[in-house]
Amino acid sequence: MQAKITALGTYVPDRVVDNHFFETFIDTNDEWIVSRTGIQTRRYSAEHEYTSHLCIGAAKNLVEENLVMLDDVDFVIVATVTPDQTMPSMASQVQDKLGLTNAGAIDISAACAGFAYGIILANGLIAAGTHRKVLVFGAETLTKFTNFEDRTSCILFGDGAGVVLIEAAPEGNILAVSAGSQGDGGKDLYMSNQRKQINGVDIITDNKIHQNGRAVFKWAINTVTEQMSVLAKRSGIALEDMDWFIPHSANMRIIETLCSQTGFPLEKTLESISIYGNTSSASIPLALHRGIREGKVKKGDRLLMIGFGGGLVYAGVVLEWGGK
Ligand code: UT7
């Protein structure tokens, strides 16, 4: 049996935050944010709304839009770097809340490449014949880990979630995958883990996102252009024959530079950065869903998805879109 992605769902919190919001407490302005990042708005989760809630929202949307049953899902993977808590896992909470009594459950930590990594793992579980129906989530509440005193990063992040259902089928639709890590770049994008000694014990007191934006920008361009040709070669589909390119939505200028360097047409890219900001592992499913809702992505279209981010890590998937 092969792995087939059959359905997609997404969820974003209600609160819309525009760029003027930041002008009240840091030295920035709408013009800088739009021109340097392409971000116009992003969504913020409510006070008691966490990553697990966003996952449930995305799963409900998947069920409603695709009219599928989830009772026989046998594995749940949640890619996130912003879990409600590290234990229990988001996947176990989702498994419980959705009543998936026969499902295994794990979280994975691969930052903005997490959704693609999750698909790769699900693909392997199904190809190995051990599982038949897997949910893969990319879900984040980054705004709960944002340093609002750092103007270079706080303007970037938003909250959201996406999920795909991947099923065993005689003919799959995942045509190629790739994944890698460059751990020596970890210093350029990380959660701070500030520590304090309390009664002789080392306690983590604070964890906020830190980023050397310029360094990550440069690395992203080099890495993603290389992965575009690796994935084209592995899938046997030339870059120009891909219908849609969906890179992680970190910055509109990254997407534009990738296109200008590879000759890939910008109008054949899908993004979520402009309306949702950088949502890390959720950005690719949010961009894909946007493309489907706008009538751009059709059944049978060939999608090239590449995630990249903190680790530093990257992962890509080429697939023939089979969902509704
Ligand atoms: O999602 C995971 C992967 N992440 C990425 O791929 C992110 C990659 N990096 C980026 O997207 C960009 O580097 C940023 C959006 C983070 C920053 O944009 P940039 O064009 O690289 O800005 P910069 O850091 O080079 O700063 C340029 C100038 C600086 O001023 P000076 O030194 O030239 O006077 C900054 O202090 O812009 C200033 N600046 C700001 N000005 C107004 C930085 N942040 C702001 C701000 N408002 N919010």
mmCIF file of C-alpha atoms and ligand atoms in Angstrom:
data_model
loop_
_atom_site.group_PDB
_atom_site.id
_atom_site.type_symbol
_atom_site.label_atom_id
_atom_site.label_comp_id
_atom_site.label_asym_id
_atom_site.label_seq_id
_atom_site.Cartn_x
_atom_site.Cartn_y
_atom_site.Cartn_z
ATOM 1 C CA MET A 1 0.000 0.000 0.000
ATOM 2 C CA GLN A 2 1.060 3.596 -0.590
ATOM 3 C CA ALA A 3 0.337 6.841 1.240
ATOM 4 C CA LYS A 4 -2.334 9.126 -0.171
ATOM 5 C CA ILE A 5 -3.165 12.569 1.213
ATOM 6 C CA THR A 6 -6.945 12.698 0.928
ATOM 7 C CA ALA A 7 -8.151 15.703 2.941
ATOM 8 C CA LEU A 8 -7.048 19.008 4.439
ATOM 9 C CA GLY A 9 -8.409 21.215 7.206
ATOM 10 C CA THR A 10 -7.196 24.445 8.823
ATOM 11 C CA TYR A 11 -8.049 26.752 11.681
ATOM 12 C CA VAL A 12 -6.963 30.242 12.693
ATOM 13 C CA PRO A 13 -7.980 32.170 15.828
ATOM 14 C CA ASP A 14 -10.519 34.998 15.486
ATOM 15 C CA ARG A 15 -8.365 37.929 16.600
ATOM 16 C CA VAL A 16 -6.864 39.815 13.640
ATOM 17 C CA VAL A 17 -3.818 41.965 14.452
ATOM 18 C CA ASP A 18 -2.677 44.544 11.912
ATOM 19 C CA ASN A 19 0.718 46.246 11.710
ATOM 20 C CA HIS A 20 -0.443 49.419 13.483
ATOM 21 C CA PHE A 21 -0.827 47.368 16.671
ATOM 22 C CA PHE A 22 2.995 47.294 17.033
ATOM 23 C CA GLU A 23 3.417 51.046 16.500
ATOM 24 C CA THR A 24 2.054 51.627 19.997
ATOM 25 C CA PHE A 25 4.882 49.867 21.873
ATOM 26 C CA ILE A 26 7.938 49.431 19.558
ATOM 27 C CA ASP A 27 9.724 51.652 17.042
ATOM 28 C CA THR A 28 8.208 50.326 13.810
ATOM 29 C CA ASN A 29 5.590 51.168 11.201
ATOM 30 C CA ASP A 30 3.232 49.556 8.731
ATOM 31 C CA GLU A 31 5.345 50.596 5.727
ATOM 32 C CA TRP A 32 8.507 48.869 7.075
ATOM 33 C CA ILE A 33 6.671 45.667 7.962
ATOM 34 C CA VAL A 34 4.871 45.401 4.610
ATOM 35 C CA SER A 35 7.915 46.226 2.494
ATOM 36 C CA ARG A 36 10.419 44.023 4.433
ATOM 37 C CA THR A 37 8.142 41.030 5.131
ATOM 38 C CA GLY A 38 4.922 41.226 3.086
ATOM 39 C CA ILE A 39 2.884 40.804 6.294
ATOM 40 C CA GLN A 40 -0.326 42.837 6.552
ATOM 41 C CA THR A 41 -2.156 40.982 9.313
ATOM 42 C CA ARG A 42 -1.724 37.945 11.540
ATOM 43 C CA ARG A 43 -3.992 36.036 13.958
ATOM 44 C CA TYR A 44 -3.508 35.897 17.732
ATOM 45 C CA SER A 45 -4.881 33.120 19.881
ATOM 46 C CA ALA A 46 -7.067 34.153 22.817
ATOM 47 C CA GLU A 47 -5.899 34.039 26.422
ATOM 48 C CA HIS A 48 -6.939 30.448 27.064
ATOM 49 C CA GLU A 49 -6.561 29.226 23.498
ATOM 50 C CA TYR A 50 -3.539 26.976 22.995
ATOM 51 C CA THR A 51 -2.013 24.792 20.286
ATOM 52 C CA SER A 52 -4.175 21.755 21.148
ATOM 53 C CA HIS A 53 -7.323 23.885 20.685
ATOM 54 C CA LEU A 54 -6.097 25.020 17.273
ATOM 55 C CA CYS A 55 -5.499 21.372 16.306
ATOM 56 C CA ILE A 56 -9.080 20.477 17.235
ATOM 57 C CA GLY A 57 -10.346 23.447 15.191
ATOM 58 C CA ALA A 58 -8.384 22.235 12.165
ATOM 59 C CA ALA A 59 -9.589 18.635 12.601
ATOM 60 C CA LYS A 60 -13.230 19.790 12.818
ATOM 61 C CA ASN A 61 -12.750 21.827 9.657
ATOM 62 C CA LEU A 62 -11.233 18.795 7.893
ATOM 63 C CA VAL A 63 -14.249 16.659 8.839
ATOM 64 C CA GLU A 64 -16.808 19.315 7.855
ATOM 65 C CA GLU A 65 -15.265 20.276 4.516
ATOM 66 C CA ASN A 66 -14.364 16.783 3.381
ATOM 67 C CA LEU A 67 -17.220 14.761 4.946
ATOM 68 C CA VAL A 68 -14.797 12.138 6.256
ATOM 69 C CA MET A 69 -14.911 9.994 9.394
ATOM 70 C CA LEU A 70 -11.892 9.936 11.671
ATOM 71 C CA ASP A 71 -12.886 7.039 13.999
ATOM 72 C CA ASP A 72 -10.435 4.584 12.434
ATOM 73 C CA VAL A 73 -7.430 6.933 12.432
ATOM 74 C CA ASP A 74 -4.580 4.826 13.834
ATOM 75 C CA PHE A 75 -1.806 7.407 14.287
ATOM 76 C CA VAL A 76 -1.639 11.125 15.141
ATOM 77 C CA ILE A 77 1.423 13.283 14.517
ATOM 78 C CA VAL A 78 1.520 16.895 15.698
ATOM 79 C CA ALA A 79 4.389 19.052 14.453
ATOM 80 C CA THR A 80 4.801 22.001 16.792
ATOM 81 C CA VAL A 81 7.422 24.025 18.650
ATOM 82 C CA THR A 82 4.787 25.750 20.774
ATOM 83 C CA PRO A 83 2.921 22.973 22.607
ATOM 84 C CA ASP A 84 0.504 23.857 25.450
ATOM 85 C CA GLN A 85 2.966 21.833 27.534
ATOM 86 C CA THR A 86 5.633 19.267 26.684
ATOM 87 C CA MET A 87 3.832 16.460 28.530
ATOM 88 C CA PRO A 88 1.235 15.229 27.732
ATOM 89 C CA SER A 89 1.935 15.649 24.037
ATOM 90 C CA MET A 90 -0.377 17.630 21.779
ATOM 91 C CA ALA A 91 -0.937 14.432 19.790
ATOM 92 C CA SER A 92 -2.195 12.562 22.880
ATOM 93 C CA GLN A 93 -4.514 15.459 23.745
ATOM 94 C CA VAL A 94 -5.840 15.515 20.193
ATOM 95 C CA GLN A 95 -6.217 11.711 20.210
ATOM 96 C CA ASP A 96 -8.298 12.003 23.378
ATOM 97 C CA LYS A 97 -10.422 14.983 22.339
ATOM 98 C CA LEU A 98 -11.243 13.400 18.966
ATOM 99 C CA GLY A 99 -11.998 10.035 20.595
ATOM 100 C CA LEU A 100 -9.414 8.185 18.496
ATOM 101 C CA THR A 101 -9.191 5.175 20.800
ATOM 102 C CA ASN A 102 -7.014 3.098 18.468
ATOM 103 C CA ALA A 103 -4.435 5.723 17.555
ATOM 104 C CA GLY A 104 -0.763 6.068 18.464
ATOM 105 C CA ALA A 105 0.282 9.656 19.145
ATOM 106 C CA ILE A 106 3.533 11.637 19.005
ATOM 107 C CA ASP A 107 4.646 15.245 18.706
ATOM 108 C CA ILE A 108 7.595 16.169 16.528
ATOM 109 C CA SER A 109 9.798 19.218 16.808
ATOM 110 C CA ALA A 110 11.085 20.468 13.477
ATOM 111 C CA ALA A 111 9.965 24.100 13.603
ATOM 112 C CA CYS A 112 8.834 25.490 10.247
ATOM 113 C CA ALA A 113 9.768 22.223 8.500
ATOM 114 C CA GLY A 114 7.566 20.238 10.908
ATOM 115 C CA PHE A 115 4.555 19.765 8.643
ATOM 116 C CA ALA A 116 6.684 18.342 5.809
ATOM 117 C CA TYR A 117 8.560 16.152 8.311
ATOM 118 C CA GLY A 118 5.212 14.866 9.595
ATOM 119 C CA ILE A 119 4.133 13.895 6.079
ATOM 120 C CA ILE A 120 7.437 12.079 5.565
ATOM 121 C CA LEU A 121 6.916 10.083 8.790
ATOM 122 C CA ALA A 122 3.302 9.238 7.925
ATOM 123 C CA ASN A 123 4.408 8.163 4.460
ATOM 124 C CA GLY A 124 6.905 5.788 6.078
ATOM 125 C CA LEU A 125 4.358 4.338 8.551
ATOM 126 C CA ILE A 126 1.940 3.578 5.737
ATOM 127 C CA ALA A 127 4.597 2.218 3.376
ATOM 128 C CA ALA A 128 5.826 -0.069 6.185
ATOM 129 C CA GLY A 129 2.311 -1.494 6.431
ATOM 130 C CA THR A 130 1.993 -0.822 10.180
ATOM 131 C CA HIS A 131 -0.607 1.971 9.901
ATOM 132 C CA ARG A 132 -3.417 2.842 7.510
ATOM 133 C CA LYS A 133 -4.864 6.215 8.470
ATOM 134 C CA VAL A 134 -2.718 9.011 9.873
ATOM 135 C CA LEU A 135 -3.470 12.618 10.826
ATOM 136 C CA VAL A 136 -0.557 15.049 10.441
ATOM 137 C CA PHE A 137 -0.926 18.465 12.067
ATOM 138 C CA GLY A 138 1.218 21.587 11.805
ATOM 139 C CA ALA A 139 0.024 23.810 14.656
ATOM 140 C CA GLU A 140 1.468 26.764 16.537
ATOM 141 C CA THR A 141 0.681 29.449 19.064
ATOM 142 C CA LEU A 142 3.922 31.343 18.401
ATOM 143 C CA THR A 143 2.537 34.543 19.903
ATOM 144 C CA LYS A 144 2.678 32.933 23.345
ATOM 145 C CA PHE A 145 6.479 32.575 22.907
ATOM 146 C CA THR A 146 7.152 35.916 21.230
ATOM 147 C CA ASN A 147 9.529 38.484 22.705
ATOM 148 C CA PHE A 148 7.473 41.665 22.332
ATOM 149 C CA GLU A 149 10.528 43.793 23.141
ATOM 150 C CA ASP A 150 12.352 42.589 20.004
ATOM 151 C CA ARG A 151 11.081 44.596 17.029
ATOM 152 C CA THR A 152 12.937 42.434 14.497
ATOM 153 C CA SER A 153 10.968 39.298 15.417
ATOM 154 C CA CYS A 154 7.740 40.197 17.256
ATOM 155 C CA ILE A 155 6.126 41.651 14.141
ATOM 156 C CA LEU A 156 6.548 38.357 12.259
ATOM 157 C CA PHE A 157 4.603 35.714 14.112
ATOM 158 C CA GLY A 158 1.017 34.520 14.048
ATOM 159 C CA ASP A 159 -0.996 31.546 15.288
ATOM 160 C CA GLY A 160 -2.737 28.848 13.239
ATOM 161 C CA ALA A 161 -3.081 25.169 12.460
ATOM 162 C CA GLY A 162 -3.443 22.814 9.509
ATOM 163 C CA VAL A 163 -4.009 19.085 9.259
ATOM 164 C CA VAL A 164 -3.975 16.470 6.518
ATOM 165 C CA LEU A 165 -5.449 12.992 6.497
ATOM 166 C CA ILE A 166 -3.088 10.434 4.953
ATOM 167 C CA GLU A 167 -4.519 7.028 4.076
ATOM 168 C CA ALA A 168 -3.236 3.715 2.743
ATOM 169 C CA ALA A 169 -4.236 3.314 -0.895
ATOM 170 C CA PRO A 170 -3.234 1.090 -3.831
ATOM 171 C CA GLU A 171 -1.876 4.191 -5.538
ATOM 172 C CA GLY A 172 -0.373 6.981 -3.446
ATOM 173 C CA ASN A 173 0.116 10.646 -4.259
ATOM 174 C CA ILE A 174 3.384 11.439 -2.471
ATOM 175 C CA LEU A 175 5.874 11.520 -5.318
ATOM 176 C CA ALA A 176 9.123 12.535 -3.594
ATOM 177 C CA VAL A 177 10.458 13.667 -0.238
ATOM 178 C CA SER A 178 13.679 15.166 1.100
ATOM 179 C CA ALA A 179 14.846 16.204 4.554
ATOM 180 C CA GLY A 180 17.977 17.548 6.194
ATOM 181 C CA SER A 181 19.430 19.453 9.094
ATOM 182 C CA GLN A 182 22.246 21.915 9.541
ATOM 183 C CA GLY A 183 22.546 21.968 13.308
ATOM 184 C CA ASP A 184 25.471 24.362 13.389
ATOM 185 C CA GLY A 185 22.991 27.093 12.405
ATOM 186 C CA GLY A 186 20.885 26.441 15.519
ATOM 187 C CA LYS A 187 22.343 29.548 17.131
ATOM 188 C CA ASP A 188 20.577 31.707 14.508
ATOM 189 C CA LEU A 189 17.017 30.705 15.459
ATOM 190 C CA TYR A 190 16.123 29.307 18.855
ATOM 191 C CA MET A 191 13.970 29.449 21.982
ATOM 192 C CA SER A 192 15.983 31.115 24.701
ATOM 193 C CA ASN A 193 15.517 28.810 27.724
ATOM 194 C CA GLN A 194 16.626 31.366 30.311
ATOM 195 C CA ARG A 195 17.595 29.650 33.556
ATOM 196 C CA LYS A 196 17.657 30.403 37.249
ATOM 197 C CA GLN A 197 19.024 28.435 40.208
ATOM 198 C CA ILE A 198 16.292 27.766 42.762
ATOM 199 C CA ASN A 199 17.367 25.730 45.843
ATOM 200 C CA GLY A 200 20.394 24.498 43.870
ATOM 201 C CA VAL A 201 18.209 23.283 40.998
ATOM 202 C CA ASP A 202 18.555 24.615 37.450
ATOM 203 C CA ILE A 203 15.049 25.846 36.399
ATOM 204 C CA ILE A 204 13.967 27.158 32.999
ATOM 205 C CA THR A 205 12.252 30.468 33.723
ATOM 206 C CA ASP A 206 11.496 31.854 30.310
ATOM 207 C CA ASN A 207 11.508 30.688 26.733
ATOM 208 C CA LYS A 208 11.137 33.149 23.910
ATOM 209 C CA ILE A 209 11.988 33.046 20.212
ATOM 210 C CA HIS A 210 15.274 34.640 19.083
ATOM 211 C CA GLN A 211 16.331 34.999 15.475
ATOM 212 C CA ASN A 212 19.268 36.335 13.496
ATOM 213 C CA GLY A 213 17.026 37.290 10.613
ATOM 214 C CA ARG A 214 19.675 38.112 8.031
ATOM 215 C CA ALA A 215 21.594 34.859 8.576
ATOM 216 C CA VAL A 216 18.449 32.724 8.375
ATOM 217 C CA PHE A 217 17.270 34.620 5.287
ATOM 218 C CA LYS A 218 20.531 33.859 3.446
ATOM 219 C CA TRP A 219 20.561 30.214 4.561
ATOM 220 C CA ALA A 220 16.922 29.794 3.487
ATOM 221 C CA ILE A 221 17.586 31.045 -0.031
ATOM 222 C CA ASN A 222 20.602 28.766 -0.552
ATOM 223 C CA THR A 223 18.960 25.713 1.010
ATOM 224 C CA VAL A 224 15.551 25.996 -0.599
ATOM 225 C CA THR A 225 16.877 26.654 -4.117
ATOM 226 C CA GLU A 226 19.015 23.528 -3.785
ATOM 227 C CA GLN A 227 16.076 21.487 -2.433
ATOM 228 C CA MET A 228 13.852 22.652 -5.294
ATOM 229 C CA SER A 229 16.133 20.938 -7.782
ATOM 230 C CA VAL A 230 16.667 17.877 -5.535
ATOM 231 C CA LEU A 231 12.884 17.378 -5.296
ATOM 232 C CA ALA A 232 12.332 18.001 -9.001
ATOM 233 C CA LYS A 233 14.928 15.345 -9.802
ATOM 234 C CA ARG A 234 13.585 12.810 -7.265
ATOM 235 C CA SER A 235 9.995 13.199 -8.431
ATOM 236 C CA GLY A 236 10.893 13.135 -12.116
ATOM 237 C CA ILE A 237 8.904 16.355 -12.575
ATOM 238 C CA ALA A 238 10.800 19.340 -13.961
ATOM 239 C CA LEU A 239 10.495 22.521 -11.912
ATOM 240 C CA GLU A 240 8.581 24.251 -14.702
ATOM 241 C CA ASP A 241 6.011 21.409 -14.683
ATOM 242 C CA MET A 242 5.150 21.871 -10.990
ATOM 243 C CA ASP A 243 1.713 23.503 -10.731
ATOM 244 C CA TRP A 244 2.255 25.167 -7.350
ATOM 245 C CA PHE A 245 5.302 25.944 -5.231
ATOM 246 C CA ILE A 246 4.490 26.283 -1.518
ATOM 247 C CA PRO A 247 7.575 27.277 0.464
ATOM 248 C CA HIS A 248 7.222 27.949 4.187
ATOM 249 C CA SER A 249 5.765 31.456 4.526
ATOM 250 C CA ALA A 250 8.530 33.192 6.511
ATOM 251 C CA ASN A 251 8.863 36.351 4.473
ATOM 252 C CA MET A 252 7.401 37.431 1.109
ATOM 253 C CA ARG A 253 10.868 38.601 0.059
ATOM 254 C CA ILE A 254 12.204 35.060 0.540
ATOM 255 C CA ILE A 255 9.504 33.703 -1.785
ATOM 256 C CA GLU A 256 10.223 36.418 -4.368
ATOM 257 C CA THR A 257 13.986 35.795 -4.212
ATOM 258 C CA LEU A 258 13.518 32.013 -4.582
ATOM 259 C CA CYS A 259 11.444 32.660 -7.695
ATOM 260 C CA SER A 260 13.835 35.177 -9.213
ATOM 261 C CA GLN A 261 16.849 32.902 -8.585
ATOM 262 C CA THR A 262 15.266 29.753 -10.030
ATOM 263 C CA GLY A 263 13.074 31.307 -12.725
ATOM 264 C CA PHE A 264 9.955 29.788 -11.121
ATOM 265 C CA PRO A 265 6.931 32.052 -11.784
ATOM 266 C CA LEU A 266 5.847 33.976 -8.673
ATOM 267 C CA GLU A 267 2.190 33.666 -9.721
ATOM 268 C CA LYS A 268 2.490 29.878 -9.311
ATOM 269 C CA THR A 269 3.413 30.172 -5.627
ATOM 270 C CA LEU A 270 0.999 29.956 -2.690
ATOM 271 C CA GLU A 271 1.583 31.925 0.492
ATOM 272 C CA SER A 272 -0.009 32.546 3.862
ATOM 273 C CA ILE A 273 2.451 35.198 5.077
ATOM 274 C CA SER A 274 0.469 38.256 3.922
ATOM 275 C CA ILE A 275 -2.655 37.505 5.968
ATOM 276 C CA TYR A 276 -1.459 35.128 8.697
ATOM 277 C CA GLY A 277 2.194 36.165 9.258
ATOM 278 C CA ASN A 278 4.823 33.500 9.975
ATOM 279 C CA THR A 279 2.933 30.565 11.506
ATOM 280 C CA SER A 280 5.878 28.123 11.414
ATOM 281 C CA SER A 281 4.637 24.539 10.906
ATOM 282 C CA ALA A 282 1.122 25.749 10.011
ATOM 283 C CA SER A 283 2.191 28.039 7.182
ATOM 284 C CA ILE A 284 2.249 25.462 4.362
ATOM 285 C CA PRO A 285 -1.190 23.904 5.018
ATOM 286 C CA LEU A 286 -2.643 27.421 5.507
ATOM 287 C CA ALA A 287 -1.208 28.525 2.143
ATOM 288 C CA LEU A 288 -2.452 25.366 0.426
ATOM 289 C CA HIS A 289 -5.947 25.756 1.861
ATOM 290 C CA ARG A 290 -6.023 29.366 0.766
ATOM 291 C CA GLY A 291 -5.069 28.253 -2.752
ATOM 292 C CA ILE A 292 -7.833 25.619 -2.764
ATOM 293 C CA ARG A 293 -10.478 28.045 -1.446
ATOM 294 C CA GLU A 294 -9.504 30.625 -4.058
ATOM 295 C CA GLY A 295 -10.054 27.975 -6.751
ATOM 296 C CA LYS A 296 -6.389 27.908 -7.775
ATOM 297 C CA VAL A 297 -5.412 24.367 -6.732
ATOM 298 C CA LYS A 298 -7.256 21.581 -8.571
ATOM 299 C CA LYS A 299 -7.312 17.828 -8.071
ATOM 300 C CA GLY A 300 -4.275 16.319 -9.787
ATOM 301 C CA ASP A 301 -2.149 19.466 -9.476
ATOM 302 C CA ARG A 302 1.481 18.839 -8.631
ATOM 303 C CA LEU A 303 2.603 20.623 -5.492
ATOM 304 C CA LEU A 304 6.158 21.322 -4.384
ATOM 305 C CA MET A 305 6.190 22.079 -0.643
ATOM 306 C CA ILE A 306 9.381 23.009 1.239
ATOM 307 C CA GLY A 307 9.599 23.864 4.922
ATOM 308 C CA PHE A 308 12.676 25.424 6.535
ATOM 309 C CA GLY A 309 13.487 26.920 9.906
ATOM 310 C CA GLY A 310 14.844 26.537 13.430
ATOM 311 C CA GLY A 311 17.290 23.672 13.813
ATOM 312 C CA LEU A 312 18.260 24.655 11.268
ATOM 313 C CA VAL A 313 16.159 22.069 9.408
ATOM 314 C CA TYR A 314 14.444 21.664 6.095
ATOM 315 C CA ALA A 315 12.063 19.155 4.529
ATOM 316 C CA GLY A 316 10.222 18.950 1.246
ATOM 317 C CA VAL A 317 7.435 16.940 -0.328
ATOM 318 C CA VAL A 318 6.212 16.689 -3.920
ATOM 319 C CA LEU A 319 2.651 15.481 -4.173
ATOM 320 C CA GLU A 320 -0.197 15.186 -6.601
ATOM 321 C CA TRP A 321 -3.114 16.882 -4.888
ATOM 322 C CA GLY A 322 -5.827 14.285 -4.290
ATOM 323 C CA GLY A 323 -8.078 15.991 -1.760
ATOM 324 C CA LYS A 324 -11.256 17.882 -2.528
HETATM 325 O O1 UT7 B 1 10.366 30.914 9.910
HETATM 326 C C1 UT7 B 1 11.649 30.427 10.126
HETATM 327 C C2 UT7 B 1 12.652 30.953 9.166
HETATM 328 N N1 UT7 B 1 12.780 32.379 9.319
HETATM 329 C C3 UT7 B 1 13.113 33.152 8.297
HETATM 330 O O2 UT7 B 1 13.269 32.650 7.215
HETATM 331 C C4 UT7 B 1 13.291 34.629 8.546
HETATM 332 C C5 UT7 B 1 14.332 35.201 7.640
HETATM 333 N N2 UT7 B 1 14.600 36.601 7.882
HETATM 334 C C6 UT7 B 1 13.734 37.608 7.621
HETATM 335 O O3 UT7 B 1 12.618 37.388 7.220
HETATM 336 C C7 UT7 B 1 14.253 39.027 7.761
HETATM 337 O O4 UT7 B 1 15.623 38.990 8.020
HETATM 338 C C8 UT7 B 1 13.544 39.875 8.866
HETATM 339 C C9 UT7 B 1 12.112 40.169 8.431
HETATM 340 C C10 UT7 B 1 13.543 39.108 10.169
HETATM 341 C C11 UT7 B 1 14.251 41.204 9.033
HETATM 342 O O5 UT7 B 1 14.317 41.883 7.786
HETATM 343 P P1 UT7 B 1 15.693 42.439 7.214
HETATM 344 O O6 UT7 B 1 15.391 43.131 5.980
HETATM 345 O O7 UT7 B 1 16.666 41.296 7.160
HETATM 346 O O8 UT7 B 1 16.089 43.489 8.305
HETATM 347 P P2 UT7 B 1 17.445 43.636 9.087
HETATM 348 O O9 UT7 B 1 17.450 42.734 10.280
HETATM 349 O O10 UT7 B 1 18.587 43.535 8.140
HETATM 350 O O11 UT7 B 1 17.329 45.137 9.563
HETATM 351 C C12 UT7 B 1 17.336 46.237 8.642
HETATM 352 C C13 UT7 B 1 17.055 47.502 9.409
HETATM 353 C C14 UT7 B 1 17.876 47.617 10.693
HETATM 354 O O12 UT7 B 1 18.196 48.978 10.879
HETATM 355 P P3 UT7 B 1 19.660 49.534 10.496
HETATM 356 O O13 UT7 B 1 20.615 48.729 11.316
HETATM 357 O O14 UT7 B 1 19.804 49.280 9.027
HETATM 358 O O15 UT7 B 1 19.569 50.965 10.875
HETATM 359 C C15 UT7 B 1 16.925 47.184 11.769
HETATM 360 O O16 UT7 B 1 17.213 47.729 13.033
HETATM 361 O O17 UT7 B 1 15.682 47.509 9.825
HETATM 362 C C16 UT7 B 1 15.618 47.733 11.232
HETATM 363 N N3 UT7 B 1 14.457 47.019 11.741
HETATM 364 C C17 UT7 B 1 13.227 47.568 11.824
HETATM 365 N N4 UT7 B 1 12.781 48.798 11.514
HETATM 366 C C18 UT7 B 1 11.456 49.015 11.711
HETATM 367 C C19 UT7 B 1 14.388 45.743 12.188
HETATM 368 N N5 UT7 B 1 13.138 45.455 12.566
HETATM 369 C C20 UT7 B 1 12.408 46.569 12.357
HETATM 370 C C21 UT7 B 1 11.048 46.880 12.539
HETATM 371 N N6 UT7 B 1 10.632 48.121 12.210
HETATM 372 N N7 UT7 B 1 10.160 45.981 13.042
#
